[in-house]
């Protein structure tokens, strides 16, 4: 897939980040992961991000990463494009990006560099080194301490034709509006805040309607229904689902740092597609919280 093709894929539809399956001892469970992707692929997401944030990229080892991406590519070939997470230290991000390209992924989402603060020049050098190490498309991820200004992104785009996408996980409306107005259709934009549904209508009004859904992992039909409601400006359905599901869901998610991922694994288990535990430093939901989540799921997708 060319970088331009990747940009086109990112320009419409609902995208999602599958969780990564682990055995009870924490090892990667390739069979479970393949079964999960087989299950999710037909629900209509326009691309799946393997080993992204919800896929616990930040907890994966260098040796298991290629296996995860290869499993995703092999399982989804001909069904749905696979974009791989890659990030952390520049050289590690390059190793991952090249492994993903070799495995047949369709592009990468360049995750934050972690830990240290960095100047715009430093961030630009990091992104450029990764872009130049591969031929396929690169999407940068605005999140945490990795925050790009429109000037930095404009310079990067001039020098790196394969930089085709910008994913926002910060939620600064002024920042996102400045980026979109400065870069226009040079980039594809993805709203990717934790529980992106809550921001979807606002981002659409800004001119960037595409978002990724983590809840797609366990209520894919509802996630698609919400996406259709946003697409068609059907506020009644959006508000109903926000009231019935998303707002009480946020209350559970906000009980603990890191639950944005743990709650997705809990949801998958509740609907009969368990992916095993999360890895430290995340923690799994408590029994009482799992029961609260199950109750909510029954409201929108009764079995
Ligand atoms: O890696 C990530 O940032 C994500 O997993 C993004 C999520 O899908 C986010 O958009 C959400 O929680 O809906």
Coordinates of C-alpha atoms and ligand atoms in Angstrom, one line a residue:
X1 CA 0.0 0.0 0.0
X2 CA 1.5 3.4 -1.0
X3 CA 1.5 6.2 1.6
X4 CA -1.2 7.9 -0.5
X5 CA -3.4 4.8 -0.2
X6 CA -2.9 4.8 3.5
X7 CA -4.0 8.4 3.7
X8 CA -7.1 7.5 1.7
X9 CA -7.9 4.6 4.1
X10 CA -7.6 7.1 7.0
X11 CA -9.8 9.6 5.4
X12 CA -13.2 8.0 6.1
X13 CA -14.9 5.4 8.1
X14 CA -14.3 4.1 11.7
X15 CA -10.9 2.8 12.7
X16 CA -10.0 0.7 15.7
X17 CA -7.2 -0.5 17.9
X18 CA -7.5 -4.2 18.9
X19 CA -6.3 -5.3 22.3
X20 CA -3.4 -7.8 22.3
X21 CA -4.1 -11.2 23.7
X22 CA -1.9 -12.5 26.6
X23 CA -1.9 -15.9 28.3
X24 CA -2.6 -15.9 32.1
X25 CA 1.2 -15.8 32.6
X26 CA 1.4 -12.7 30.5
X27 CA 3.0 -14.2 27.4
X28 CA 1.6 -13.2 23.9
X29 CA -1.2 -15.5 22.8
X30 CA -1.0 -15.6 19.0
X31 CA -3.9 -18.0 18.6
X32 CA -6.2 -15.9 20.7
X33 CA -5.1 -12.7 18.9
X34 CA -5.7 -14.3 15.5
X35 CA -9.2 -15.4 16.6
X36 CA -10.0 -11.9 17.9
X37 CA -9.0 -10.3 14.6
X38 CA -11.0 -12.9 12.6
X39 CA -14.0 -12.0 14.8
X40 CA -13.6 -8.2 14.5
X41 CA -12.6 -7.9 10.9
X42 CA -16.1 -8.3 9.4
X43 CA -17.7 -5.5 11.5
X44 CA -16.7 -2.8 9.1
X45 CA -13.7 -0.9 10.6
X46 CA -11.7 0.7 7.7
X47 CA -8.4 -0.2 9.3
X48 CA -7.1 -1.9 12.5
X49 CA -4.1 -0.7 14.4
X50 CA -2.1 -3.7 15.7
X51 CA 0.0 -3.1 18.8
X52 CA -1.3 0.4 19.3
X53 CA -2.1 2.1 22.6
X54 CA -5.0 -0.1 23.4
X55 CA -2.9 -3.0 22.1
X56 CA -0.4 -2.2 24.9
X57 CA 2.5 -1.3 22.6
X58 CA 4.2 0.3 25.5
X59 CA 4.5 -3.1 27.3
X60 CA 5.7 -5.3 24.4
X61 CA 9.2 -6.7 24.0
X62 CA 11.3 -6.3 20.8
X63 CA 11.1 -10.1 20.1
X64 CA 7.3 -10.4 20.4
X65 CA 6.5 -7.3 18.4
X66 CA 7.2 -8.8 14.9
X67 CA 5.2 -11.9 15.8
X68 CA 2.2 -9.7 16.8
X69 CA 2.3 -7.7 13.6
X70 CA 2.8 -10.8 11.4
X71 CA -0.2 -12.5 13.1
X72 CA -2.3 -9.4 12.4
X73 CA -1.2 -9.1 8.8
X74 CA -1.7 -12.8 8.1
X75 CA -5.1 -12.9 9.7
X76 CA -6.5 -9.7 8.1
X77 CA -5.0 -10.1 4.6
X78 CA -7.6 -9.2 2.0
X79 CA -10.1 -8.2 4.8
X80 CA -8.9 -5.0 6.5
X81 CA -5.6 -3.0 6.3
X82 CA -3.3 -3.3 9.3
X83 CA -1.4 -0.2 10.6
X84 CA 1.2 -1.1 13.2
X85 CA 2.1 0.9 16.3
X86 CA 5.8 1.9 16.5
X87 CA 7.4 4.3 19.0
X88 CA 9.6 4.9 22.0
X89 CA 13.3 5.6 21.4
X90 CA 14.1 6.6 17.8
X91 CA 16.2 3.6 17.1
X92 CA 13.7 1.2 18.6
X93 CA 10.9 2.9 16.7
X94 CA 12.9 2.4 13.5
X95 CA 13.4 -1.3 14.3
X96 CA 9.7 -1.7 14.8
X97 CA 8.7 0.3 11.7
X98 CA 11.0 -1.8 9.6
X99 CA 9.8 -5.0 11.1
X100 CA 6.2 -3.9 10.4
X101 CA 7.0 -3.1 6.8
X102 CA 8.7 -6.5 6.4
X103 CA 5.7 -8.2 7.9
X104 CA 3.4 -6.6 5.3
X105 CA 1.7 -4.0 7.4
X106 CA 0.2 -1.0 5.5
X107 CA 1.8 1.8 7.5
X108 CA 2.7 2.8 11.1
X109 CA 1.3 5.0 13.8
X110 CA 4.4 6.6 15.4
X111 CA 3.6 6.6 19.1
X112 CA 5.1 9.0 21.6
X113 CA 8.9 8.9 22.3
X114 CA 8.2 8.5 26.1
X115 CA 9.8 9.8 29.2
X116 CA 11.9 12.9 28.4
X117 CA 10.6 16.3 27.3
X118 CA 11.8 17.3 23.8
X119 CA 12.1 20.4 21.7
X120 CA 10.2 20.7 18.4
X121 CA 13.6 20.3 16.6
X122 CA 14.2 17.1 18.6
X123 CA 10.7 15.8 17.8
X124 CA 11.2 16.6 14.1
X125 CA 14.5 14.8 14.0
X126 CA 12.8 11.7 15.6
X127 CA 9.9 11.7 13.1
X128 CA 12.2 12.3 10.1
X129 CA 14.5 9.5 11.0
X130 CA 11.6 7.1 11.3
X131 CA 9.9 8.3 8.0
X132 CA 13.2 7.9 6.1
X133 CA 13.7 4.4 7.4
X134 CA 10.6 3.0 5.6
X135 CA 8.8 3.3 2.3
X136 CA 5.2 3.0 3.6
X137 CA 3.1 5.7 5.2
X138 CA 3.6 7.2 8.6
X139 CA 1.0 8.7 10.9
X140 CA 2.2 10.8 13.8
X141 CA 0.5 10.6 17.2
X142 CA 0.1 13.8 19.2
X143 CA -0.2 12.6 22.8
X144 CA 1.3 13.0 26.2
X145 CA 4.6 14.9 26.0
X146 CA 4.8 14.4 22.3
X147 CA 3.0 17.5 21.0
X148 CA 3.7 18.8 17.5
X149 CA 3.2 22.4 16.4
X150 CA 1.8 23.1 12.9
X151 CA 5.1 24.7 11.9
X152 CA 7.0 21.5 12.8
X153 CA 4.5 19.3 11.0
X154 CA 4.6 21.6 7.9
X155 CA 8.4 21.3 7.8
X156 CA 8.2 17.5 8.2
X157 CA 5.6 17.2 5.5
X158 CA 7.8 19.1 3.0
X159 CA 10.7 16.8 3.6
X160 CA 8.9 13.5 4.1
X161 CA 6.3 12.6 1.5
X162 CA 5.4 9.4 3.3
X163 CA 4.2 11.4 6.4
X164 CA 0.5 11.2 5.7
X165 CA -1.5 11.3 8.9
X166 CA -2.0 13.1 12.2
X167 CA -3.7 11.4 15.1
X168 CA -4.7 13.5 18.1
X169 CA -4.9 12.1 21.6
X170 CA -4.5 15.5 23.4
X171 CA -7.9 17.1 22.9
X172 CA -6.7 20.7 22.6
X173 CA -9.3 22.2 20.3
X174 CA -7.2 25.2 19.5
X175 CA -4.2 23.0 18.7
X176 CA -6.2 20.7 16.5
X177 CA -7.9 23.5 14.7
X178 CA -4.5 25.2 14.0
X179 CA -3.1 21.9 12.7
X180 CA -6.1 21.2 10.4
X181 CA -6.2 24.8 9.1
X182 CA -2.5 24.9 8.5
X183 CA -2.1 21.5 6.9
X184 CA -5.5 21.0 5.2
X185 CA -5.6 18.0 2.9
X186 CA -1.9 17.4 3.0
X187 CA -2.7 15.0 5.9
X188 CA -5.4 12.7 7.0
X189 CA -6.6 13.4 10.6
X190 CA -7.7 10.9 13.2
X191 CA -9.5 11.8 16.4
X192 CA -8.0 9.3 18.9
X193 CA -8.6 10.5 22.4
X194 CA -9.4 7.8 24.9
X195 CA -13.1 7.0 24.3
X196 CA -13.1 9.0 21.1
X197 CA -16.9 8.8 20.7
X198 CA -17.2 11.4 23.3
X199 CA -15.3 13.9 21.2
X200 CA -16.5 12.7 17.8
X201 CA -19.2 15.4 17.0
X202 CA -16.9 18.2 18.2
X203 CA -14.0 17.0 16.0
X204 CA -16.4 16.6 13.1
X205 CA -17.6 20.2 13.5
X206 CA -13.9 21.2 13.4
X207 CA -13.5 19.5 9.9
X208 CA -11.9 16.2 11.1
X209 CA -14.7 13.6 11.3
X210 CA -12.6 10.4 11.3
X211 CA -12.0 8.8 14.7
X212 CA -10.9 5.5 16.2
X213 CA -13.0 3.5 18.6
X214 CA -11.6 1.4 21.4
X215 CA -15.0 0.1 22.5
X216 CA -15.3 -1.5 19.0
X217 CA -13.3 -4.3 20.7
X218 CA -16.3 -5.4 22.7
X219 CA -19.4 -3.7 21.3
X220 CA -18.6 -3.5 17.6
X221 CA -22.2 -3.1 16.5
X222 CA -22.8 -0.2 18.9
X223 CA -19.5 1.4 17.9
X224 CA -20.6 1.2 14.2
X225 CA -24.1 2.5 15.1
X226 CA -22.6 5.5 16.9
X227 CA -20.2 6.1 14.0
X228 CA -23.2 6.1 11.5
X229 CA -25.1 8.5 13.8
X230 CA -22.1 10.9 13.8
X231 CA -21.7 10.6 10.0
X232 CA -25.4 11.3 9.5
X233 CA -25.6 14.1 12.1
X234 CA -28.2 12.0 14.0
X235 CA -27.9 13.7 17.3
X236 CA -30.8 11.8 18.9
X237 CA -29.0 8.5 18.5
X238 CA -25.7 9.9 19.6
X239 CA -27.2 11.5 22.7
X240 CA -29.1 8.3 23.6
X241 CA -25.9 6.2 23.4
X242 CA -23.9 8.8 25.2
X243 CA -26.4 8.8 28.0
X244 CA -27.1 5.1 28.2
X245 CA -23.6 3.9 27.7
X246 CA -20.6 6.3 27.3
X247 CA -21.2 8.6 30.2
X248 CA -21.6 5.9 32.8
X249 CA -18.7 4.0 31.1
X250 CA -16.4 7.1 31.6
X251 CA -17.2 6.9 35.3
X252 CA -15.8 3.4 35.5
X253 CA -12.9 4.2 33.2
X254 CA -11.9 7.2 35.3
X255 CA -11.7 5.2 38.5
X256 CA -8.1 4.5 37.9
X257 CA -5.2 5.7 35.7
X258 CA -4.6 3.2 32.9
X259 CA -8.2 1.9 32.9
X260 CA -8.7 3.3 29.4
X261 CA -7.0 0.1 28.2
X262 CA -7.9 -2.3 31.1
X263 CA -11.6 -1.6 30.7
X264 CA -11.4 -2.7 27.0
X265 CA -10.0 -6.0 28.1
X266 CA -12.7 -6.4 30.7
X267 CA -15.3 -5.6 28.1
X268 CA -13.9 -8.2 25.7
X269 CA -14.0 -10.8 28.5
X270 CA -17.6 -10.0 29.3
X271 CA -18.8 -10.5 25.7
X272 CA -17.0 -13.9 25.5
X273 CA -13.8 -12.9 23.8
X274 CA -11.3 -12.8 26.7
X275 CA -7.8 -11.5 25.9
X276 CA -6.2 -12.3 29.2
X277 CA -4.8 -9.9 31.8
X278 CA -3.2 -6.5 31.1
X279 CA 0.5 -6.2 31.7
X280 CA 2.0 -4.0 34.4
X281 CA 2.0 -1.1 34.9
X282 CA -1.7 -1.4 34.0
X283 CA -4.0 -3.1 36.4
X284 CA -7.2 -5.1 35.6
X285 CA -10.6 -3.9 36.8
X286 CA -11.9 -5.0 40.2
X287 CA -14.8 -7.5 40.3
X288 CA -17.3 -4.8 41.2
X289 CA -16.3 -2.7 38.3
X290 CA -16.6 -5.6 35.9
X291 CA -20.1 -6.1 37.1
X292 CA -20.9 -2.4 36.5
X293 CA -19.5 -2.7 33.0
X294 CA -21.5 -5.9 32.3
X295 CA -24.7 -4.1 33.2
X296 CA -23.9 -1.3 30.8
X297 CA -23.1 -3.7 28.0
X298 CA -26.4 -5.5 28.5
X299 CA -28.2 -2.2 27.9
X300 CA -26.7 -1.7 24.4
X301 CA -25.9 -5.2 23.2
X302 CA -28.1 -7.7 25.1
X303 CA -27.0 -11.3 24.4
Ligands
LIG1 O1 -3.7 3.7 20.7 C1 -4.6 4.5 20.9 O2 -4.3 5.6 21.1 C2 -5.9 4.0 20.9 O3 -6.1 2.9 21.2 C3 -7.0 5.0 20.6 C4 -8.4 4.6 21.1 O4 -9.0 3.8 20.1 C5 -9.2 5.8 21.3 O5 -9.5 6.4 20.2 C6 -10.5 5.3 22.1 O6 -10.3 5.0 23.3 O7 -11.5 5.4 21.5

